[in-house]
XYZ file of C-alpha atoms in Angstrom:
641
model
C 10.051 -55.246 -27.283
C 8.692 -58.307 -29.100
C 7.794 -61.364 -26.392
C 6.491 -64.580 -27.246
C 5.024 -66.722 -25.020
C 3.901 -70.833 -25.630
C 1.207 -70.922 -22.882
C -0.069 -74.178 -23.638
C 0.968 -76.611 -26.160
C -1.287 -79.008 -27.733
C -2.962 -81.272 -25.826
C 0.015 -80.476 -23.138
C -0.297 -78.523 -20.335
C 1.563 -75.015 -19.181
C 5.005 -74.497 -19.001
C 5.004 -71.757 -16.210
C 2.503 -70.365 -14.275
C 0.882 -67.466 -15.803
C 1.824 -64.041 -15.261
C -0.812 -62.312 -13.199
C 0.360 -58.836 -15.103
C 2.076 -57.692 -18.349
C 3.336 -54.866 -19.930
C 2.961 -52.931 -22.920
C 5.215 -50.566 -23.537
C 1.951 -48.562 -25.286
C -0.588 -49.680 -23.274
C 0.582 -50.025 -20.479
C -0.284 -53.139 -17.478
C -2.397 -55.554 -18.871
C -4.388 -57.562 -16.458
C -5.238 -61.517 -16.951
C -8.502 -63.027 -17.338
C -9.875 -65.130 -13.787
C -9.654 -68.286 -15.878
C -6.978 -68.897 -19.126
C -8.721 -71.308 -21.235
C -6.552 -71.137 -24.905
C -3.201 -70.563 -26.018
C -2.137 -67.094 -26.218
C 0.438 -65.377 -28.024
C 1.145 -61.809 -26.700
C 2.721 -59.258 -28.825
C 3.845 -56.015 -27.763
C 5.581 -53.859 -29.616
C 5.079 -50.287 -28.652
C 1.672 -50.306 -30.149
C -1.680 -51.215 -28.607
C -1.416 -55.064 -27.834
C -2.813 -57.206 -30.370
C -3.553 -60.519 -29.176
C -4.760 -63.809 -31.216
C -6.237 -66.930 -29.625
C -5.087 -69.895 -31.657
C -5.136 -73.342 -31.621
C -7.884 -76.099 -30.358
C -6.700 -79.666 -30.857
C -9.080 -79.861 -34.033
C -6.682 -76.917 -35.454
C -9.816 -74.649 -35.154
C -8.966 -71.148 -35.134
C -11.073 -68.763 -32.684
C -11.076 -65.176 -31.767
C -11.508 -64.457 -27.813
C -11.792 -60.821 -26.058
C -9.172 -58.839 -25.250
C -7.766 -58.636 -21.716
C -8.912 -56.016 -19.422
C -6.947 -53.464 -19.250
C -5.361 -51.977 -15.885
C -2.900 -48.370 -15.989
C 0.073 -48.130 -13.420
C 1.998 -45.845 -14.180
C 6.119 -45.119 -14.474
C 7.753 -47.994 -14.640
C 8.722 -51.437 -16.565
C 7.718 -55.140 -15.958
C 7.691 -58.557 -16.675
C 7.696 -61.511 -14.643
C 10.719 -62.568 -15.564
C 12.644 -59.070 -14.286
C 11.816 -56.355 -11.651
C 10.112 -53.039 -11.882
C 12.800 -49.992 -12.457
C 11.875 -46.766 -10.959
C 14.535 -44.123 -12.152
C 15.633 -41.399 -9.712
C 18.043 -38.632 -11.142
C 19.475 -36.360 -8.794
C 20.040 -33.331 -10.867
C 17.471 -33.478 -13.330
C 15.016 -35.421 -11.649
C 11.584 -34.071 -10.005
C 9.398 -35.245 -7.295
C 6.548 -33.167 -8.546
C 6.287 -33.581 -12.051
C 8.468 -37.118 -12.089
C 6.772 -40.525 -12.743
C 10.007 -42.752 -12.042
C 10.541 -43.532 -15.930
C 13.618 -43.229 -17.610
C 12.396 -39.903 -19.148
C 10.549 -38.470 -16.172
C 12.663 -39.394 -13.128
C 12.052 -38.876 -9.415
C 14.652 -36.305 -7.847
C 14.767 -38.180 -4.428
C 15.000 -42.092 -3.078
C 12.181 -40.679 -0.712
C 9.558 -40.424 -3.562
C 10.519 -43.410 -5.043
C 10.465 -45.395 -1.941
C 7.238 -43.798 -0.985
C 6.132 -44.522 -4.635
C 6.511 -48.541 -4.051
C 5.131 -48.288 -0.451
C 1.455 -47.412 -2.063
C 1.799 -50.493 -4.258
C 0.374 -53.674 -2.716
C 2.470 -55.104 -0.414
C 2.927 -58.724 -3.133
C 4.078 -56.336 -5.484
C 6.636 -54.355 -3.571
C 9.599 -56.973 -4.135
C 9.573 -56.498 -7.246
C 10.804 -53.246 -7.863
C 14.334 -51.923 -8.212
C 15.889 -48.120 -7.732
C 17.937 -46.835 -9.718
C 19.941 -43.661 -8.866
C 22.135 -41.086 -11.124
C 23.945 -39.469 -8.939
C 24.243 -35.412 -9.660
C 28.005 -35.854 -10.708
C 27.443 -39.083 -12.735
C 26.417 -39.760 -15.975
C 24.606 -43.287 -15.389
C 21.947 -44.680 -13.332
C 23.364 -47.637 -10.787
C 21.081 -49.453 -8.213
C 20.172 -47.849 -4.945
C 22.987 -48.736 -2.144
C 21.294 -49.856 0.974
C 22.300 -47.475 3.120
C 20.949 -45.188 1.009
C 17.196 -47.070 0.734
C 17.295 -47.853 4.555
C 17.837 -44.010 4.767
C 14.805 -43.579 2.435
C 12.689 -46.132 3.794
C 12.893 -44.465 7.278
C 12.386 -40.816 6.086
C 9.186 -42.310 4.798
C 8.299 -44.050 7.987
C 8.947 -40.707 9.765
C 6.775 -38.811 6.786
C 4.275 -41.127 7.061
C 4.147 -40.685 11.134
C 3.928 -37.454 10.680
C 1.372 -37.157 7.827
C -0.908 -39.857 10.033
C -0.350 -37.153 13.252
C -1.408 -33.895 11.091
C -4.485 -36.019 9.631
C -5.648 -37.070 13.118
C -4.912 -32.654 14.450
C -6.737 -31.400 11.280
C -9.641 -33.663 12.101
C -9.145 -32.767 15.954
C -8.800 -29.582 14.543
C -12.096 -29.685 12.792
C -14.630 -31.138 15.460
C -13.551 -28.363 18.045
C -14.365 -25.779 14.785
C -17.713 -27.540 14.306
C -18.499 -27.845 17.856
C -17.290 -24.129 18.379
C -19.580 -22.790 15.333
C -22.400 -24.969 16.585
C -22.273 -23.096 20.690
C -21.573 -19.440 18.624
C -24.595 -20.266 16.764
C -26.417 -21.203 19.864
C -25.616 -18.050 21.636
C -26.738 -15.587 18.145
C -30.042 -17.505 18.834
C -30.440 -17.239 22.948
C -29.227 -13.502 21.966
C -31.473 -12.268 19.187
C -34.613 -12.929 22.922
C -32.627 -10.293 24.759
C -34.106 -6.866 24.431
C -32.837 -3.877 26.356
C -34.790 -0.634 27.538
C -33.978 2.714 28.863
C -34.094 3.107 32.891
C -36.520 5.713 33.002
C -35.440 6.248 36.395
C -32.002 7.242 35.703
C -31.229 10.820 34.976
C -32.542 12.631 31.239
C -28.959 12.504 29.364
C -26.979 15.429 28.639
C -26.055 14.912 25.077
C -22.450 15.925 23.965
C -19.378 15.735 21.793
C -16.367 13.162 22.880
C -14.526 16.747 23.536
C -16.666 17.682 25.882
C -16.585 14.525 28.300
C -14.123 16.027 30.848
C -15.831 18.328 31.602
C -18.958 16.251 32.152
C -17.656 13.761 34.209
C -20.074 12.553 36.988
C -23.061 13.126 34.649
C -25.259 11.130 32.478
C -24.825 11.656 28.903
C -25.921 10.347 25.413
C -22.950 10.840 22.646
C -22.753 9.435 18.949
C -19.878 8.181 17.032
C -18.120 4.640 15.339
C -16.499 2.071 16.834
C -12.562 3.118 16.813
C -11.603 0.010 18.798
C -13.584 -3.440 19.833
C -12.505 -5.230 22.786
C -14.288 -8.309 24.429
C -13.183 -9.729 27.666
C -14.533 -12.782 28.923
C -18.723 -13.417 28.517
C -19.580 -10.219 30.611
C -17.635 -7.495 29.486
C -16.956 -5.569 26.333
C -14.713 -2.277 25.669
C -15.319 0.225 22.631
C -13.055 3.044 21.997
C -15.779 5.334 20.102
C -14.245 7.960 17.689
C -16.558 11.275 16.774
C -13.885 13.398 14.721
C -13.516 15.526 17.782
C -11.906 12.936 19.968
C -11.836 9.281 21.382
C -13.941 7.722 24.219
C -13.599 4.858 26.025
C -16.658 2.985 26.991
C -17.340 -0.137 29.110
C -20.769 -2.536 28.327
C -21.225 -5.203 30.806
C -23.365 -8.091 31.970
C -27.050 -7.629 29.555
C -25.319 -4.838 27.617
C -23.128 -7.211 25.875
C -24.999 -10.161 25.679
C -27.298 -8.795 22.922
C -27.065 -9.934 19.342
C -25.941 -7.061 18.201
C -23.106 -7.066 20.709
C -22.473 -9.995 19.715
C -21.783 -8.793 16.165
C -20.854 -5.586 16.546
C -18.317 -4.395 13.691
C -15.583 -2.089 13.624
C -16.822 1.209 11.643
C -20.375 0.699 13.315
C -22.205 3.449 14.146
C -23.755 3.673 17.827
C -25.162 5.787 20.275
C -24.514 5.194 23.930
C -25.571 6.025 27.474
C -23.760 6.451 30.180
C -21.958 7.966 33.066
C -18.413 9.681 32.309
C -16.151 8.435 35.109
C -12.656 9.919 35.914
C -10.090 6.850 35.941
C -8.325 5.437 38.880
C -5.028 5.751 39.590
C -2.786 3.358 37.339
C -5.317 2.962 34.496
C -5.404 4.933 31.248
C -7.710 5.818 28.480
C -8.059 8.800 25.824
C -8.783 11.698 28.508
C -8.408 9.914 31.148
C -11.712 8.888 32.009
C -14.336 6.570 30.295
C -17.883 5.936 29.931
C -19.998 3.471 31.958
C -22.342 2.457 29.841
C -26.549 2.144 30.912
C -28.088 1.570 27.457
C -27.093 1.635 24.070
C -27.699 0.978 20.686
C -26.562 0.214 17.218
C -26.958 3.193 14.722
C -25.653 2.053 11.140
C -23.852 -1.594 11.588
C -20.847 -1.562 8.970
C -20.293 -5.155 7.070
C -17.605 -8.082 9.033
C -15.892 -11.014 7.277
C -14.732 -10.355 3.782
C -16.327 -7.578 3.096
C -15.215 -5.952 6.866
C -12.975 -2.988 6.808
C -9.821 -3.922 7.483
C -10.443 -6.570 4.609
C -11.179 -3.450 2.552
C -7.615 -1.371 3.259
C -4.935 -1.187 6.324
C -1.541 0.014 6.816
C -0.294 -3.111 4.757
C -1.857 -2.551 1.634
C -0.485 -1.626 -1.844
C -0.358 2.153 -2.018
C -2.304 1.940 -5.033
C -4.997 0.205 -3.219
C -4.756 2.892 -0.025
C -5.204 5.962 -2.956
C -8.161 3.941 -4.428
C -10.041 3.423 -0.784
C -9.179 6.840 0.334
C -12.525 7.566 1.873
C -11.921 4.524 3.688
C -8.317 5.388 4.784
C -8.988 8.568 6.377
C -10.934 7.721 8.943
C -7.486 5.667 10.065
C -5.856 7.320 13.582
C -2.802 9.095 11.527
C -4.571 9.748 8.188
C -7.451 11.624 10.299
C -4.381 13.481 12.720
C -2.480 14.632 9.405
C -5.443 16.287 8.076
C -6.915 17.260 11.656
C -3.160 19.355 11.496
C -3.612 20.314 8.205
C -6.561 22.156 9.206
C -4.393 24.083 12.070
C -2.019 24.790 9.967
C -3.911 26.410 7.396
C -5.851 28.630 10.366
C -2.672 29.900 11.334
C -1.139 31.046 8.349
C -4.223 32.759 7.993
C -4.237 34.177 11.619
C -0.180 35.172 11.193
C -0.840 37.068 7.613
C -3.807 38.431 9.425
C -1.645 40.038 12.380
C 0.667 41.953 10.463
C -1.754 43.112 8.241
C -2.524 41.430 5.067
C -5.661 40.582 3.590
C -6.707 37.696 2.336
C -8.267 37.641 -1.423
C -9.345 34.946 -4.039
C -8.135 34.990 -7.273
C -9.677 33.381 -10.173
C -8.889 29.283 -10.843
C -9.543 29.496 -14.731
C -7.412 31.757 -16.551
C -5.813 32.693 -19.974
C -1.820 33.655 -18.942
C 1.226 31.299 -17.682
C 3.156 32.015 -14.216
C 5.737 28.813 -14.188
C 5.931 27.790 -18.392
C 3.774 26.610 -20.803
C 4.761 23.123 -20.285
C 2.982 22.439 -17.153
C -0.846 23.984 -17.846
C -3.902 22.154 -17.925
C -5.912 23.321 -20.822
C -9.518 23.338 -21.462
C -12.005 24.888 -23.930
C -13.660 27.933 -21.918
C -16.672 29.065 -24.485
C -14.634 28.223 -27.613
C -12.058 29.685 -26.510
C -8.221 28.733 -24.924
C -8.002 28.335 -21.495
C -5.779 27.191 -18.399
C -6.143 25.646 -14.639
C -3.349 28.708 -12.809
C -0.217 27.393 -12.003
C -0.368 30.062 -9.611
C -2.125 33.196 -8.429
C 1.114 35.471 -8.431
C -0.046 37.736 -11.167
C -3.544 38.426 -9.483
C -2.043 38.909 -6.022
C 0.249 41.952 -7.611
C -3.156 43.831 -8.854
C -3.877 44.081 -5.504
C -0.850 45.999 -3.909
C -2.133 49.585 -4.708
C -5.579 49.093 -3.617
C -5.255 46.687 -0.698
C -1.430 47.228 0.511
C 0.157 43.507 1.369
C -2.070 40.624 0.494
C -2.078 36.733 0.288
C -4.350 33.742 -0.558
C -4.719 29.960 0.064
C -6.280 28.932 -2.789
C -5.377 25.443 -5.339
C -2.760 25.520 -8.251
C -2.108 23.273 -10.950
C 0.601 21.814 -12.333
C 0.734 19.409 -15.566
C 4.227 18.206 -14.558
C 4.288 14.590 -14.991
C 6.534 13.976 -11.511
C 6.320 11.031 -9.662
C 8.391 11.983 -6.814
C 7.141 11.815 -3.711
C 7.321 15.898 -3.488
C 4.878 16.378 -6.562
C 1.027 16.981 -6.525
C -1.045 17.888 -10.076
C -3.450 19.607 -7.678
C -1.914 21.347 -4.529
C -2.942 24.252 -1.692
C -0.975 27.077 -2.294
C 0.220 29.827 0.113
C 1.051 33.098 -1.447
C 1.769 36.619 -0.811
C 2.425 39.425 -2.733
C 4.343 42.755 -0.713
C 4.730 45.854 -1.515
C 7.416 48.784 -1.007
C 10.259 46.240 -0.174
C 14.053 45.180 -0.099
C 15.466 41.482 -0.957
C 16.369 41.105 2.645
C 12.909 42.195 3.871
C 11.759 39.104 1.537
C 14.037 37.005 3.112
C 13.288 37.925 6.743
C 9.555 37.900 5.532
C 9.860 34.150 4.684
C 11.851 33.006 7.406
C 9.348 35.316 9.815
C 5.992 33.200 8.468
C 7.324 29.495 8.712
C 8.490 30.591 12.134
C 5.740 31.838 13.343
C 2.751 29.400 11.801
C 5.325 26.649 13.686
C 4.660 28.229 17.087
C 0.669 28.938 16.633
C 0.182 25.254 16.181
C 3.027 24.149 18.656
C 1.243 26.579 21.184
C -2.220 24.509 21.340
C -1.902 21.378 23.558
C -4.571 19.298 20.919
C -2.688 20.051 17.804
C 1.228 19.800 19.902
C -0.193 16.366 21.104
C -0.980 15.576 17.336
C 2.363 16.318 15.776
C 4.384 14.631 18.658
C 2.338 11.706 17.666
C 3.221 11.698 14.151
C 6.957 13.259 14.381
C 8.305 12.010 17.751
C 10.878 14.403 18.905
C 10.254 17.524 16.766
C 10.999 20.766 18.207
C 10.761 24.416 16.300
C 13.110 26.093 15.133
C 14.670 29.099 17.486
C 18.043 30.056 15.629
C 18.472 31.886 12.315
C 17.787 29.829 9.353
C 21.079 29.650 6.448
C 21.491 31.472 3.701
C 23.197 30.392 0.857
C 23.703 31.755 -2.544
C 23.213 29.387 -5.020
C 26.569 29.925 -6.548
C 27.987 28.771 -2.894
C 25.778 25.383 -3.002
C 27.281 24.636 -6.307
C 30.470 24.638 -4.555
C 29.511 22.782 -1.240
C 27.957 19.932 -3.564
C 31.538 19.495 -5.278
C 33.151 19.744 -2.308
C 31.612 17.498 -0.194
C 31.058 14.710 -2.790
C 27.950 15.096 -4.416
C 28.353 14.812 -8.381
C 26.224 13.827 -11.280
C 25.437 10.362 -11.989
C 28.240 10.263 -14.608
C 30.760 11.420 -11.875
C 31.057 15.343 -13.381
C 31.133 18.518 -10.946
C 28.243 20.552 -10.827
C 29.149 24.074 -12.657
C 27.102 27.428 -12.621
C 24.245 28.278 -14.266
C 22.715 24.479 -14.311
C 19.756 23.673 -11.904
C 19.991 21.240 -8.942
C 18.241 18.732 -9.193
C 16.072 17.436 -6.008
C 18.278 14.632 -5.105
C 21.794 16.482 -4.716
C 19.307 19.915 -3.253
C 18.062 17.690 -0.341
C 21.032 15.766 -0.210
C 22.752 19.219 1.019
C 19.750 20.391 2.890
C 19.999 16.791 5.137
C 23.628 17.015 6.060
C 23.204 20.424 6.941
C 20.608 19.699 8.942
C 18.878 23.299 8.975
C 16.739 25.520 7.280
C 18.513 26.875 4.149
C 17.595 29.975 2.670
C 18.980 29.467 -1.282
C 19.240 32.998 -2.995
C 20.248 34.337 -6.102
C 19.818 32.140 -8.841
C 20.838 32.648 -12.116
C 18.053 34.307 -14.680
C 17.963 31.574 -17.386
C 16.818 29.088 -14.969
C 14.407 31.014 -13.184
C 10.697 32.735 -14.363
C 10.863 35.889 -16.787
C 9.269 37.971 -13.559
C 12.348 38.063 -11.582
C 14.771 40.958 -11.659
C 18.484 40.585 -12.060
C 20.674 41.938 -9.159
C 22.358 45.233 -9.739
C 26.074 43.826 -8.812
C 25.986 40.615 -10.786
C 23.192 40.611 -13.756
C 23.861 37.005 -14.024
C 21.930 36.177 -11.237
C 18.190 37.177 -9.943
C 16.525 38.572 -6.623
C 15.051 34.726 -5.933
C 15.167 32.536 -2.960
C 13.936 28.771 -2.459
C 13.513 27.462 0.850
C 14.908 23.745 1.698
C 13.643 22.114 4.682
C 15.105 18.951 6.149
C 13.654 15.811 4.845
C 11.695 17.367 1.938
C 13.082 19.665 0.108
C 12.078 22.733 -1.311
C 8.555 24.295 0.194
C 8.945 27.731 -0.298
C 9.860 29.832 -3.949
C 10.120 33.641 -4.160
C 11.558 36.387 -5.616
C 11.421 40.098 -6.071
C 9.183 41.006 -9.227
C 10.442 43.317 -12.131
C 8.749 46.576 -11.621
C 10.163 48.701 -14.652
C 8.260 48.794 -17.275
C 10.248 48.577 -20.083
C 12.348 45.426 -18.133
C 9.152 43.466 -18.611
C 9.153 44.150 -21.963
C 12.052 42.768 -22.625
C 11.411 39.954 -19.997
C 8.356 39.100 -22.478
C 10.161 39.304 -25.692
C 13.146 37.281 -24.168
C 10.616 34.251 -22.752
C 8.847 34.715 -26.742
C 5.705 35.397 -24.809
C 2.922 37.517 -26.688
C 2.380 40.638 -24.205
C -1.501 40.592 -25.064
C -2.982 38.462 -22.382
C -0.870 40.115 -19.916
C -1.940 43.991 -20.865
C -3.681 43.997 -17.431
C -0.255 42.516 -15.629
C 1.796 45.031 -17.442
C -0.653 48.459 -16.487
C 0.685 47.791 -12.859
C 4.195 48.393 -13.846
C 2.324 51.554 -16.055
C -0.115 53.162 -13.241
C 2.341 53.535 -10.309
C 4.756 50.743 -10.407
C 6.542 50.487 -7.070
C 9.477 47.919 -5.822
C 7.866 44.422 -4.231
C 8.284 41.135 -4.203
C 6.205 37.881 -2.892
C 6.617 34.086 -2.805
C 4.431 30.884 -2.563
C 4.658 27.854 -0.405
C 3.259 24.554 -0.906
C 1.149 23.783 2.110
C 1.590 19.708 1.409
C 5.165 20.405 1.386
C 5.051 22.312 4.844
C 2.830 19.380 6.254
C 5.440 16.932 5.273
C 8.131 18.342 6.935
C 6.504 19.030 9.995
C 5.034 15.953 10.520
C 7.461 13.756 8.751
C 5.463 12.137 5.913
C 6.829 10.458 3.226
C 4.970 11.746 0.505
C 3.187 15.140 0.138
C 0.016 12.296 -1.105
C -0.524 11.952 2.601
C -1.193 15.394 3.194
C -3.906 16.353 1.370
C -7.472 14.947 1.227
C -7.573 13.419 -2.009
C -4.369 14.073 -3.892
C -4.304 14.575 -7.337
C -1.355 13.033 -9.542
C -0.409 11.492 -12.846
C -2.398 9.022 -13.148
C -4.709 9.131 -10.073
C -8.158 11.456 -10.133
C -9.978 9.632 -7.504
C -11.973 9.229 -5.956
């Protein structure tokens, strides 16, 4: 754009008033001087404005300042036409849109609201343009269309002025609330309390131990489960000691302290009190509580950011929940899973101890495979090769001719990198090695154990009331659990649907994967008892049956839900079948001289299994993942804390 302007001719006087703006296409707005006192030719042409002052009667040529210079943004104008602000419907954007030509607004409403924060002598002279989403060319505004605008903006405007006036409404009653708070820390931090020597000596005890202390005095230790205030004179903490929960009542003085005042979840305390039995209609853990005489704070555990729940709750990324572990424990289900666990592992031990086994522990670090060479952990023991067991199998059969049936509960290791939600790197296992027995007495063995260990642990009210909690509606199992060959479950997934991923039948003699296994195990709905696998597939220890050598003496037990939790087998007991067992697998019989001398020095018929105690857990208390039923499980990837 090139303009030219005559402001004043000699000795004459203006033409037309001057304009109070103009623009510069590079520059932008130029403002005028207060006073014009020369001619002025104005020049714009995309470049910054170059101006000349010319032209004093005498012809004498002088050079003035250039005009100050003043930026508004997005738009085009002269005196002579109006200001265009460009709104484009499809391409347009009220966010990153100036109202130009190249950066349009999307909506009349930011246009409209655009000219509204121009001074109000200004606002006339702008124009709208709209391109409507289905048209290729801008046209002016219609005005129905900027009436429409204009009153969203009133309305938006309304509404903006209403929020400001709530957030600042908002924002005294924060101040004046912060400013009383801060009063009452002060007034709080004068009140001290003391024991009531006059009151009885305190009994001190363990939260399990309240009923049957009610009516006394007693001192007991623990963190704060649960915080409850309720109104200025009363205050309820549900204290948690690992052996229970206790609910306990401060009033008046008690919680007027400061550190009642800032008392944290996670706190430790110790408190005094009488245990009362509750009245009729109320309820609390036991149902009683403790009123409280005297207490105080023991270990106070951080609030705001750094608080707790802040840190890790039932929201959180799993990732973040492995990572704060220690933290997540001490959670009401984490601490009742593992508070099972530890039931559950006492009564394995107390049914292997009733019908006679003995318990022994194997060795951790050892130089032999169970399960394939894939999944061992090496490490350098002394300069010399060594694994983490995948299982204590071998170990377990040195024991049958001195110590009869045996078992252990002792870790394995697997290198599998799994990340199902059924797979641990580190894991408790279960085993058991018998001697002088059939197949069938495997089976019933099995069956027997997970039968049994269910109705130990149903049988005590504490640990019943803790799976209930965390698997609503489970009940043990009283009938006969399946069994199912494997070459029948080939044929129940084929005929019920279940197929590889590329649509192809299942056929004999390939393994099942998890997903079609449990699959079959959750329609069924019961216990399955899967037997008689074929040898390829299966470890170099198991025998082949004597009326189909295409198959072994093994069994896997699927439970509902999870899956697999059980694997056993009989064990080859002929020497010379191990042999060939060894050379078949291309294992070097060396390391194993000690395994094979049992099958040399009195070999005799038996047969064992192991069970993954995560596994168990997760079916009988419905987990997800077997990660939630250990302490702190180890899997690709994770090794803490």
């Amino acid at each position: 754009m090139v303009r030219v302007r005559p402001i004043r001719q000699l000795g004459g006087t203006p033409r037309k008033p001057y304009p109070k703006y103009v623009w510069s296409p590079a520059g932008g707005w130029w403002g005028q001087p207060k006073q014009w006192k020369r001619n002025t030719l104005i020049v714009g042409a995309g470049i910054t404005a170059v101006m000349a002052f010319v032209f004093k009667k005498s012809a004498e040529l002088e050079k003035r300042t250039l005009y100050p210079r003043v930026w508004i943004p997005s738009m085009i104008w002269a005196k002579q036409f109006k200001v265009i602000v460009y709104v484009d419907e499809a391409a347009g954007s009220d966010e990153s849109g100036h109202g130009t030509k190249e950066a349009p607004y999307k909506t009349a409403l930011a246009a409209v609201t655009l000219v509204a924060n121009m001074p109000e002598e200004k606002q006339e002279t702008f124009k709208i343009m709209v391109k409507k989403a289905d048209s290729d060319d801008y046209a002016e505004i219609t005005a129905s269309a900027l009436k429409k605008a204009k009153n969203a903006h009133k309305i938006a405007e309304k509404k903006a002025k209403k929020q400001a006036e709530q957030a600042a409404k908002d924002q005294a009653q924060q101040q004046a609330k912060q400013l009383e708070e801060q009063r009452k820390l002060e007034e709080s931090k004068q009140i001290k309390l003391t024991l009531d020597e006059s009151l009885p000596e305190p009994k001190l005890i363990r939260i399990k131990d309240a009923t049957e202390c009610r009516g006394q005095r007693v001192k007991v230790f623990g963190w704060v489960n649960r915080l409850r205030v309720q109104g200025k004179d009363m205050m309820f903490i549900v204290l948690r000691d690992g052996t229970g929960y206790l609910q306990c009542v401060l009033t008046n003085r008690l919680c007027h302290t400061y550190d009642a005042l800032t008392l944290t979840l996670d706190s430790t305390v110790v408190l005094y009190g009488t245990v009362d039995k509750l009245p009729e209609g109320k309820t609390a853990p036991g149902g009683h509580e403790l009123t409280v005489d005297y207490w105080e704070v023991v270990g106070k555990a951080p609030g705001g950011d750094d608080a707790i729940t802040n840190k890790v709750n039932a929201e959180s990324d799993p990732s973040i929940q492995y990572q704060q572990r220690h933290l997540v424990i001490r959670g009401d289900t984490a601490s009742a899973v593992l508070k099972v666990r530890s039931r559950v592992m006492r009564a394995f031990r107390d049914h292997f101890d009733s019908a006679g086994y003995f318990e022994v522990t194997p060795p951790c670090m050892v130089q032999t495979q169970v399960e394939g060479g894939s999944t061992l952990f090496s490490f350098n023991y002394y300069g010399e090769q060594a694994y983490l067991t995948q299982s204590s199998q071998l170990y377990l059969e040195t024991c049958l001719p001195s110590m009869g049936a045996v078992y252990t509960m002792a870790e394995s290791y697997r290198a599998e990198k799994s990340h199902t939600r059924r797979h641990l790197s580190e894991y408790t296992h279960c085993e058991a090695e018998i001697p002088f027995i059939s197949f069938n007495d495997l089976l019933d063995c099995i069956e027997n154990m997970v039968k049994d260990v269910v109705n130990r642990v149903w049988a005590e009210p504490e640990t019943r009331a803790m799976i209930e909690q965390l698997n609503p509606g489970f009940k043990p199992y009283t009938e006969p659990f399946v069994r199912m060959r494997y070459e029948e479950a080939i044929k129940w997934l084929n005929d019920n649907g279940v197929k590889h991923e590329d649509g192809s039948d299942y056929v004999f003699g390939e393994d099942i994967p998890e997903s079609p296994e449990r699959a079959m195990t959750d329609k069924i709905g019961k216990p399955i008892l899967l037997t008689h696998f074929p040898g390829p597939i299966k470890a170099f220890y198991m025998p082949a049956t004597k009326e189909d050598p295409r198959v072994t003496e093994s069994v896997d037990l699927l439970m509902p839900g999870v899956g697999e939790i059980v694997g056993g087998s009989m064990r080859i007991w002929d020497h010379d079948d191990l042999l060939a067992a060894y050379k078949r697998e291309g294992l070097d019989t060396a390391p194993y001289y000690w395994y094979l001398d049992q099958r040399k020095y009195g070999t005799c018929p038996h047969g064992g299994f192991g069970l993954g105690v995560e596994r168990f857990l997760a079916w009988l208390l419905k987990r997800f993942t077997v990660r939630e039923c250990c302490l702190y499980p180890r899997f690709v990837d994770r090794c803490q804390p």
